[in-house]
Tab-separated table of C-alpha atoms in Angstrom:
chain	number	residue	atom	x	y	z
D	1	MET	CA	-28.613	-33.015	-118.538
D	2	SER	CA	-30.265	-30.007	-116.960
D	3	SER	CA	-32.564	-32.286	-114.951
D	4	HIS	CA	-29.407	-33.815	-113.465
D	5	ARG	CA	-27.516	-30.564	-112.942
D	6	ALA	CA	-30.323	-28.671	-111.151
D	7	PRO	CA	-30.451	-30.943	-108.062
D	8	GLU	CA	-26.660	-30.801	-107.827
D	9	THR	CA	-26.743	-27.006	-107.863
D	10	ALA	CA	-29.506	-26.972	-105.245
D	11	HIS	CA	-27.469	-29.343	-103.103
D	12	ARG	CA	-24.341	-27.164	-103.364
D	13	SER	CA	-26.440	-24.126	-102.552
D	14	ARG	CA	-27.899	-25.745	-99.418
D	15	ARG	CA	-24.430	-26.856	-98.332
D	16	ALA	CA	-23.079	-23.299	-98.735
D	17	HIS	CA	-26.074	-21.944	-96.796
D	18	ARG	CA	-25.432	-24.299	-93.889
D	19	ALA	CA	-21.679	-23.586	-93.965
D	20	ILE	CA	-22.300	-19.831	-93.754
D	21	LEU	CA	-24.715	-20.161	-90.815
D	22	GLY	CA	-22.349	-22.538	-89.014
D	23	ALA	CA	-19.341	-20.270	-89.586
D	24	THR	CA	-21.308	-17.306	-88.219
D	25	LEU	CA	-22.214	-19.154	-84.998
D	26	GLU	CA	-18.638	-20.311	-84.502
D	27	LEU	CA	-17.148	-16.872	-85.077
D	28	VAL	CA	-19.617	-15.075	-82.799
D	29	HIS	CA	-18.760	-17.593	-80.097
D	30	GLU	CA	-15.002	-17.198	-80.692
D	31	VAL	CA	-14.503	-13.440	-81.144
D	32	GLY	CA	-17.830	-11.819	-80.169
D	33	TYR	CA	-20.465	-10.431	-82.496
D	34	PRO	CA	-18.995	-6.912	-82.920
D	35	ARG	CA	-15.762	-8.374	-84.314
D	36	VAL	CA	-17.375	-10.769	-86.790
D	37	THR	CA	-17.046	-9.609	-90.408
D	38	ILE	CA	-18.594	-10.828	-93.660
D	39	GLU	CA	-15.017	-11.483	-94.860
D	40	GLY	CA	-14.359	-13.671	-91.834
D	41	VAL	CA	-17.574	-15.630	-92.309
D	42	ALA	CA	-16.822	-16.135	-96.034
D	43	ALA	CA	-13.302	-17.386	-95.276
D	44	ARG	CA	-14.476	-19.783	-92.547
D	45	ALA	CA	-17.362	-21.097	-94.668
D	46	GLY	CA	-15.165	-21.483	-97.760
D	47	VAL	CA	-17.388	-19.344	-99.980
D	48	GLY	CA	-16.956	-16.021	-101.757
D	49	LYS	CA	-18.197	-12.806	-100.157
D	50	GLN	CA	-20.622	-12.357	-103.071
D	51	THR	CA	-22.303	-15.652	-102.191
D	52	ILE	CA	-23.108	-14.131	-98.794
D	53	TYR	CA	-24.156	-10.720	-100.088
D	54	ARG	CA	-26.535	-12.334	-102.609
D	55	ARG	CA	-28.433	-13.965	-99.752
D	56	TRP	CA	-28.255	-11.564	-96.810
D	57	PRO	CA	-28.349	-7.779	-96.607
D	58	SER	CA	-26.433	-7.536	-93.308
D	59	LYS	CA	-24.469	-9.302	-90.615
D	60	ALA	CA	-27.520	-9.075	-88.321
D	61	ALA	CA	-29.632	-10.899	-90.918
D	62	ILE	CA	-27.143	-13.811	-91.090
D	63	LEU	CA	-27.009	-14.028	-87.290
D	64	ARG	CA	-30.824	-14.038	-87.168
D	65	ASP	CA	-31.072	-16.967	-89.612
D	66	ALA	CA	-28.205	-18.816	-87.906
D	67	VAL	CA	-29.775	-18.617	-84.446
D	68	VAL	CA	-33.290	-19.380	-85.715
D	69	SER	CA	-31.958	-22.425	-87.561
D	70	LEU	CA	-30.000	-23.600	-84.493
D	71	THR	CA	-33.057	-23.128	-82.278
D	72	GLU	CA	-35.198	-25.184	-84.645
D	73	ASP	CA	-32.558	-27.940	-84.696
D	74	ILE	CA	-32.514	-28.026	-80.888
D	75	ALA	CA	-36.319	-28.124	-80.707
D	76	ARG	CA	-36.414	-31.032	-83.171
D	77	ALA	CA	-33.693	-32.866	-81.204
D	78	GLY	CA	-35.795	-33.008	-78.040
D	79	GLY	CA	-36.542	-29.542	-76.704
D	80	ALA	CA	-40.237	-29.849	-77.520
D	81	VAL	CA	-42.988	-30.011	-74.906
D	82	ARG	CA	-44.072	-33.561	-74.116
D	83	ASP	CA	-47.521	-34.586	-72.943
D	84	THR	CA	-47.097	-37.547	-70.629
D	85	GLY	CA	-50.248	-36.664	-68.673
D	86	ASP	CA	-48.083	-35.382	-65.794
D	87	LEU	CA	-48.194	-31.591	-66.157
D	88	GLU	CA	-45.587	-30.905	-63.458
D	89	ALA	CA	-43.077	-33.343	-64.966
D	90	ASP	CA	-43.653	-32.046	-68.506
D	91	LEU	CA	-43.224	-28.379	-67.543
D	92	LYS	CA	-40.119	-29.146	-65.487
D	93	ALA	CA	-38.641	-31.105	-68.399
D	94	VAL	CA	-39.190	-28.318	-70.928
D	95	LEU	CA	-37.735	-25.619	-68.645
D	96	ARG	CA	-34.740	-27.820	-67.764
D	97	SER	CA	-34.137	-28.344	-71.454
D	98	ALA	CA	-34.383	-24.580	-72.071
D	99	VAL	CA	-31.810	-23.971	-69.302
D	100	ASP	CA	-29.452	-26.541	-70.848
D	101	THR	CA	-29.726	-24.755	-74.198
D	102	MET	CA	-29.283	-21.250	-72.770
D	103	THR	CA	-26.227	-22.195	-70.726
D	104	ASP	CA	-24.468	-23.906	-73.666
D	105	PRO	CA	-21.940	-21.282	-74.854
D	106	GLY	CA	-22.381	-22.390	-78.476
D	107	TYR	CA	-25.992	-21.231	-78.224
D	108	ASP	CA	-25.800	-18.627	-75.465
D	109	VAL	CA	-23.283	-16.268	-77.053
D	110	PRO	CA	-24.821	-15.948	-80.555
D	111	ALA	CA	-28.417	-15.927	-79.255
D	112	ARG	CA	-27.618	-13.246	-76.684
D	113	ALA	CA	-25.981	-11.094	-79.384
D	114	LEU	CA	-29.075	-11.502	-81.541
D	115	VAL	CA	-31.495	-10.601	-78.749
D	116	ALA	CA	-29.432	-7.509	-77.946
D	117	ALA	CA	-29.683	-6.465	-81.602
D	118	GLY	CA	-33.449	-7.087	-81.488
D	119	ILE	CA	-33.922	-4.935	-78.386
D	120	ALA	CA	-32.088	-2.057	-80.025
D	121	ASP	CA	-33.997	-2.513	-83.319
D	122	PRO	CA	-37.775	-2.936	-82.772
D	123	ALA	CA	-38.430	-4.321	-86.294
D	124	LEU	CA	-35.858	-7.074	-85.783
D	125	GLY	CA	-37.226	-7.578	-82.254
D	126	LYS	CA	-40.735	-8.233	-83.582
D	127	GLU	CA	-39.375	-10.745	-86.080
D	128	LEU	CA	-37.360	-12.544	-83.378
D	129	THR	CA	-40.428	-12.713	-81.189
D	130	ALA	CA	-42.409	-14.298	-84.026
D	131	ARG	CA	-39.688	-16.772	-85.013
D	132	LEU	CA	-37.936	-17.584	-81.698
D	133	VAL	CA	-40.235	-16.750	-78.793
D	134	GLU	CA	-43.734	-17.503	-80.067
D	135	PRO	CA	-43.216	-21.120	-81.254
D	136	PRO	CA	-42.081	-22.502	-77.846
D	137	LEU	CA	-44.668	-20.385	-75.992
D	138	ARG	CA	-47.370	-21.825	-78.280
D	139	LEU	CA	-46.271	-25.380	-77.461
D	140	CYS	CA	-46.439	-24.608	-73.732
D	141	LEU	CA	-49.869	-23.021	-74.236
D	142	GLU	CA	-51.114	-26.194	-75.945
D	143	ARG	CA	-49.774	-28.272	-73.053
D	144	LEU	CA	-51.595	-26.084	-70.512
D	145	GLY	CA	-54.704	-26.307	-72.692
D	146	SER	CA	-54.677	-30.096	-72.530
D	147	ALA	CA	-54.045	-29.914	-68.756
D	148	ARG	CA	-57.071	-27.657	-68.392
D	149	GLY	CA	-59.070	-30.094	-70.493
D	150	ALA	CA	-57.977	-32.850	-68.088
D	151	GLY	CA	-59.109	-30.776	-65.082
D	152	GLN	CA	-55.537	-30.347	-63.825
D	153	ILE	CA	-55.648	-26.555	-63.814
D	154	ALA	CA	-58.448	-24.152	-62.949
D	155	GLN	CA	-60.867	-23.230	-65.749
D	156	ASP	CA	-60.587	-19.493	-65.061
D	157	VAL	CA	-56.809	-19.300	-65.456
D	158	ASP	CA	-55.536	-17.411	-68.530
D	159	PRO	CA	-53.042	-19.953	-69.924
D	160	ARG	CA	-51.039	-17.256	-71.699
D	161	ILE	CA	-50.328	-15.431	-68.442
D	162	ALA	CA	-49.451	-18.749	-66.823
D	163	VAL	CA	-46.946	-19.539	-69.573
D	164	LEU	CA	-45.364	-16.108	-69.258
D	165	MET	CA	-44.991	-16.569	-65.506
D	166	LEU	CA	-42.783	-19.547	-66.324
D	167	ALA	CA	-40.957	-18.178	-69.369
D	168	GLY	CA	-40.498	-14.571	-68.214
D	169	PRO	CA	-38.311	-15.211	-65.152
D	170	VAL	CA	-36.142	-17.677	-67.104
D	171	ALA	CA	-35.676	-15.180	-69.949
D	172	GLN	CA	-34.842	-12.412	-67.479
D	173	HIS	CA	-32.250	-14.525	-65.677
D	174	TRP	CA	-30.728	-15.544	-68.992
D	175	LEU	CA	-30.543	-12.054	-70.457
D	176	MET	CA	-29.596	-10.108	-67.332
D	177	GLY	CA	-27.416	-12.771	-65.728
D	178	ASP	CA	-29.019	-11.870	-62.390
D	179	GLY	CA	-29.621	-15.285	-60.919
D	180	PRO	CA	-28.804	-18.973	-61.055
D	181	LEU	CA	-30.038	-20.545	-64.279
D	182	THR	CA	-30.291	-24.082	-62.911
D	183	HIS	CA	-32.689	-27.007	-62.937
D	184	GLU	CA	-33.349	-26.389	-59.229
D	185	TYR	CA	-34.467	-22.838	-60.007
D	186	THR	CA	-36.812	-23.780	-62.851
D	187	ASP	CA	-38.240	-26.696	-60.816
D	188	ALA	CA	-39.058	-24.260	-57.991
D	189	LEU	CA	-40.652	-21.904	-60.519
D	190	VAL	CA	-42.905	-24.681	-61.836
D	191	ASP	CA	-43.846	-25.725	-58.290
D	192	LEU	CA	-44.873	-22.192	-57.322
D	193	ALA	CA	-46.706	-21.537	-60.610
D	194	LEU	CA	-48.694	-24.778	-60.325
D	195	ARG	CA	-49.915	-23.777	-56.853
D	196	GLY	CA	-51.618	-20.791	-58.483
D	197	LEU	CA	-52.965	-22.800	-61.393
D	198	ALA	CA	-54.455	-25.652	-59.388
D	199	PRO	CA	-58.246	-26.051	-59.454
D	200	ARG	CA	-59.803	-24.546	-56.327
U	1	MET	CA	-12.110	33.452	-50.854
U	2	SER	CA	-11.421	29.818	-51.609
U	3	SER	CA	-14.175	28.745	-49.204
U	4	HIS	CA	-16.542	30.825	-51.337
U	5	ARG	CA	-15.208	29.731	-54.712
U	6	ALA	CA	-15.184	25.993	-53.992
U	7	PRO	CA	-18.965	25.621	-53.579
U	8	GLU	CA	-19.509	27.670	-56.755
U	9	THR	CA	-17.208	25.351	-58.688
U	10	ALA	CA	-18.945	22.311	-57.243
U	11	HIS	CA	-22.302	23.796	-58.209
U	12	ARG	CA	-21.155	24.467	-61.801
U	13	SER	CA	-19.773	20.955	-61.947
U	14	ARG	CA	-23.041	19.405	-60.807
U	15	ARG	CA	-24.972	21.520	-63.302
U	16	ALA	CA	-22.692	20.380	-66.155
U	17	HIS	CA	-23.090	16.768	-65.015
U	18	ARG	CA	-26.879	17.022	-65.098
U	19	ALA	CA	-26.834	18.817	-68.452
U	20	ILE	CA	-24.702	16.065	-70.008
U	21	LEU	CA	-26.963	13.280	-68.721
U	22	GLY	CA	-30.086	15.150	-69.850
U	23	ALA	CA	-28.632	15.863	-73.297
U	24	THR	CA	-27.741	12.172	-73.690
U	25	LEU	CA	-31.293	11.032	-72.881
U	26	GLU	CA	-32.794	13.579	-75.276
U	27	LEU	CA	-30.462	12.678	-78.134
U	28	VAL	CA	-30.928	8.912	-77.739
U	29	HIS	CA	-34.679	9.499	-77.852
U	30	GLU	CA	-34.411	11.801	-80.892
U	31	VAL	CA	-31.886	10.054	-83.153
U	32	GLY	CA	-31.325	6.598	-81.640
U	33	TYR	CA	-28.343	5.431	-79.606
U	34	PRO	CA	-26.100	4.384	-82.546
U	35	ARG	CA	-26.213	7.930	-83.971
U	36	VAL	CA	-25.468	9.753	-80.721
U	37	THR	CA	-21.928	11.169	-80.593
U	38	ILE	CA	-19.880	12.743	-77.807
U	39	GLU	CA	-19.717	15.881	-79.988
U	40	GLY	CA	-23.500	15.994	-80.187
U	41	VAL	CA	-23.914	15.530	-76.431
U	42	ALA	CA	-21.337	18.277	-75.730
U	43	ALA	CA	-23.086	20.702	-78.092
U	44	ARG	CA	-26.549	20.003	-76.641
U	45	ALA	CA	-25.304	20.231	-73.045
U	46	GLY	CA	-23.318	23.415	-73.730
U	47	VAL	CA	-20.017	21.989	-72.475
U	48	GLY	CA	-16.693	21.184	-74.099
U	49	LYS	CA	-15.918	17.649	-75.250
U	50	GLN	CA	-13.047	17.504	-72.744
U	51	THR	CA	-15.503	18.033	-69.890
U	52	ILE	CA	-17.212	14.836	-70.995
U	53	TYR	CA	-14.032	12.831	-71.613
U	54	ARG	CA	-12.705	13.759	-68.160
U	55	ARG	CA	-15.740	12.104	-66.558
U	56	TRP	CA	-16.700	9.175	-68.801
U	57	PRO	CA	-14.594	6.722	-70.797
U	58	SER	CA	-17.290	5.938	-73.379
U	59	LYS	CA	-20.737	6.720	-74.760
U	60	ALA	CA	-22.084	3.568	-73.078
U	61	ALA	CA	-20.843	4.824	-69.685
U	62	ILE	CA	-22.715	8.144	-70.088
U	63	LEU	CA	-25.880	6.328	-71.132
U	64	ARG	CA	-25.551	4.038	-68.106
U	65	ASP	CA	-25.304	6.956	-65.687
U	66	ALA	CA	-28.087	8.860	-67.460
U	67	VAL	CA	-30.551	5.958	-67.274
U	68	VAL	CA	-29.586	5.036	-63.701
U	69	SER	CA	-30.067	8.649	-62.630
U	70	LEU	CA	-33.425	8.887	-64.425
U	71	THR	CA	-34.573	5.612	-62.854
U	72	GLU	CA	-33.645	6.869	-59.387
U	73	ASP	CA	-35.531	10.130	-60.024
U	74	ILE	CA	-38.624	8.176	-61.075
U	75	ALA	CA	-38.397	5.902	-58.007
U	76	ARG	CA	-38.137	8.923	-55.714
U	77	ALA	CA	-41.084	10.600	-57.462
U	78	GLY	CA	-43.467	7.764	-56.632
U	79	GLY	CA	-42.388	4.522	-58.232
U	80	ALA	CA	-41.500	2.960	-54.872
U	81	VAL	CA	-43.371	0.066	-53.297
U	82	ARG	CA	-45.969	1.178	-50.760
U	83	ASP	CA	-47.108	-0.855	-47.789
U	84	THR	CA	-50.767	-0.022	-47.201
U	85	GLY	CA	-51.451	-3.442	-45.663
U	86	ASP	CA	-53.250	-4.493	-48.876
U	87	LEU	CA	-50.710	-6.677	-50.701
U	88	GLU	CA	-52.777	-7.015	-53.881
U	89	ALA	CA	-53.281	-3.252	-54.198
U	90	ASP	CA	-49.625	-2.490	-53.447
U	91	LEU	CA	-48.288	-4.996	-55.997
U	92	LYS	CA	-50.740	-3.787	-58.645
U	93	ALA	CA	-49.728	-0.176	-57.998
U	94	VAL	CA	-46.005	-0.845	-58.331
U	95	LEU	CA	-46.395	-2.855	-61.554
U	96	ARG	CA	-48.750	-0.227	-63.029
U	97	SER	CA	-46.177	2.414	-62.221
U	98	ALA	CA	-43.433	0.302	-63.858
U	99	VAL	CA	-45.582	-0.031	-66.998
U	100	ASP	CA	-46.126	3.738	-67.106
U	101	THR	CA	-42.371	4.273	-66.900
U	102	MET	CA	-41.499	1.637	-69.504
U	103	THR	CA	-44.042	2.919	-72.025
U	104	ASP	CA	-42.895	6.548	-71.725
U	105	PRO	CA	-40.702	7.069	-74.813
U	106	GLY	CA	-38.406	9.415	-72.864
U	107	TYR	CA	-37.496	6.450	-70.649
U	108	ASP	CA	-38.188	3.517	-72.958
U	109	VAL	CA	-35.819	4.416	-75.781
U	110	PRO	CA	-32.658	5.161	-73.739
U	111	ALA	CA	-33.280	2.345	-71.237
U	112	ARG	CA	-33.844	-0.190	-74.017
U	113	ALA	CA	-30.603	0.912	-75.719
U	114	LEU	CA	-28.764	0.487	-72.417
U	115	VAL	CA	-30.198	-2.963	-71.723
U	116	ALA	CA	-29.259	-4.064	-75.251
U	117	ALA	CA	-25.693	-2.903	-74.593
U	118	GLY	CA	-25.727	-4.803	-71.277
U	119	ILE	CA	-26.883	-8.040	-72.884
U	120	ALA	CA	-24.085	-7.849	-75.442
U	121	ASP	CA	-21.494	-6.933	-72.757
U	122	PRO	CA	-21.762	-9.188	-69.661
U	123	ALA	CA	-19.684	-6.862	-67.421
U	124	LEU	CA	-22.008	-3.941	-68.167
U	125	GLY	CA	-24.963	-6.315	-67.782
U	126	LYS	CA	-23.889	-7.272	-64.258
U	127	GLU	CA	-23.531	-3.623	-63.323
U	128	LEU	CA	-26.979	-2.783	-64.719
U	129	THR	CA	-28.473	-5.649	-62.781
U	130	ALA	CA	-26.920	-4.343	-59.569
U	131	ARG	CA	-27.908	-0.707	-60.167
U	132	LEU	CA	-31.213	-0.938	-62.048
U	133	VAL	CA	-32.796	-4.343	-61.464
U	134	GLU	CA	-31.831	-5.269	-57.899
U	135	PRO	CA	-33.067	-2.133	-56.062
U	136	PRO	CA	-36.727	-2.416	-57.184
U	137	LEU	CA	-36.671	-6.215	-56.752
U	138	ARG	CA	-35.383	-5.727	-53.205
U	139	LEU	CA	-38.238	-3.347	-52.395
U	140	CYS	CA	-40.754	-5.895	-53.713
U	141	LEU	CA	-39.023	-8.601	-51.672
U	142	GLU	CA	-39.389	-6.506	-48.524
U	143	ARG	CA	-43.075	-5.970	-49.282
U	144	LEU	CA	-43.605	-9.728	-49.695
U	145	GLY	CA	-41.649	-10.266	-46.498
U	146	SER	CA	-43.994	-8.026	-44.538
U	147	ALA	CA	-46.989	-9.766	-46.174
U	148	ARG	CA	-45.608	-13.103	-45.053
U	149	GLY	CA	-45.137	-11.687	-41.574
U	150	ALA	CA	-48.812	-10.642	-41.654
U	151	GLY	CA	-49.859	-14.163	-42.671
U	152	GLN	CA	-51.025	-13.006	-46.122
U	153	ILE	CA	-48.791	-15.392	-48.033
U	154	ALA	CA	-47.759	-18.957	-47.311
U	155	GLN	CA	-44.696	-19.456	-45.101
U	156	ASP	CA	-43.100	-21.941	-47.484
U	157	VAL	CA	-43.083	-19.616	-50.510
U	158	ASP	CA	-39.671	-18.398	-51.694
U	159	PRO	CA	-40.321	-14.636	-51.953
U	160	ARG	CA	-37.547	-14.166	-54.523
U	161	ILE	CA	-39.168	-16.593	-56.949
U	162	ALA	CA	-42.508	-14.908	-56.326
U	163	VAL	CA	-41.051	-11.486	-57.154
U	164	LEU	CA	-39.461	-12.819	-60.324
U	165	MET	CA	-42.797	-14.306	-61.422
U	166	LEU	CA	-44.133	-10.761	-61.380
U	167	ALA	CA	-41.098	-8.902	-62.730
U	168	GLY	CA	-39.957	-11.447	-65.333
U	169	PRO	CA	-43.025	-11.404	-67.582
U	170	VAL	CA	-43.165	-7.586	-67.474
U	171	ALA	CA	-39.477	-7.323	-68.393
U	172	GLN	CA	-39.905	-9.835	-71.203
U	173	HIS	CA	-42.895	-7.975	-72.663
U	174	TRP	CA	-41.009	-4.708	-72.431
U	175	LEU	CA	-37.799	-5.956	-74.013
U	176	MET	CA	-39.243	-8.242	-76.675
U	177	GLY	CA	-42.350	-6.182	-77.469
U	178	ASP	CA	-44.317	-9.432	-77.575
U	179	GLY	CA	-47.449	-8.474	-75.703
U	180	PRO	CA	-49.605	-5.685	-74.327
U	181	LEU	CA	-47.786	-3.746	-71.625
U	182	THR	CA	-50.939	-2.470	-69.924
U	183	HIS	CA	-52.367	-2.076	-66.435
U	184	GLU	CA	-54.906	-4.814	-67.256
U	185	TYR	CA	-52.074	-7.206	-68.034
U	186	THR	CA	-50.081	-6.511	-64.868
U	187	ASP	CA	-53.260	-6.657	-62.745
U	188	ALA	CA	-54.001	-10.121	-64.162
U	189	LEU	CA	-50.416	-11.147	-63.434
U	190	VAL	CA	-50.724	-10.087	-59.780
U	191	ASP	CA	-54.082	-11.881	-59.454
U	192	LEU	CA	-52.658	-15.150	-60.775
U	193	ALA	CA	-49.435	-14.878	-58.753
U	194	LEU	CA	-51.336	-14.226	-55.519
U	195	ARG	CA	-53.393	-17.406	-56.028
U	196	GLY	CA	-50.153	-19.358	-55.808
U	197	LEU	CA	-48.838	-17.383	-52.843
U	198	ALA	CA	-51.949	-17.588	-50.683
U	199	PRO	CA	-51.693	-19.545	-47.428
U	200	ARG	CA	-53.161	-23.031	-47.847
């Protein structure tokens, strides 16, 4: 019997976990992060408050896991960096996809609340960097590495600085709302960056 | 008599204003923004709470004015963009100066708290962009404009995208703490950006 019951319990547990993360994202989007409460998340997810408190020490910790999980889902669904052999097309595609994600209110509002919390709290900020920022940067770095291997960018370019020249302006526009976050903008960014990266 | 008393009152008022902004910066640095209270600021500044409430509607509004005022002081004291004719040297100098400012805890801690508040609150974010981000970007834009006039950068480069390729990565490193915020890093950034900007 126990060998039958254990998977069922694990399944219920995973379902509750997903319901709590989903409820958190919805509520942040609907009422704003400051007004989200553990009670509200429990009610929306259909679980008891204790189920939440057993898993997470704080509202910020739930938001962190919810946004990380959403980001990973988006990356799996097609936000990854392709290698078609055409560096310009691949970089434009990944930045366009990032813009689409960032301008979707279902992602934008919770992720922005989380980043704000991470800027105010350096320990959380370091964790967010490791879990949200580093993985996509690493994929872009690998793509630039293969482009360098193919002789498409200069050997003496530091690929990490090149990646940050693409990611930094997009992140700044997203966070500060100080410019158009459009495909035209990220295409122009890629065009200008590639001029500097080209073999001389 | 009134013509004598009025300037004295204005002088006292300005002194109180400066004391309140200075006390706010000190307290945010010492105990962190969430633990700063209007009572604490009033006590440190040597003014009554009502003096503060008459001028500012909220703690965030005081922090905004304190950081904006500090930023303007720093810009006046030498953080501005020079035009020596040597674009590379001028861009390196302004980014080095920005790094020095951002890594000074007396600036870093309050400014980071303010930016976090601005990311969570889009209306405040827009105001911060206008008062803190746009002025230095505009100075860099002017410097690139004069470089283009002097034939040092290609005519078909969009100077705004070029400026953001320099400012964006620095802002991202500062806010996310995900890399070395050093003179070596910003120098390398300028070197790589200028490769892309050079006339072809």
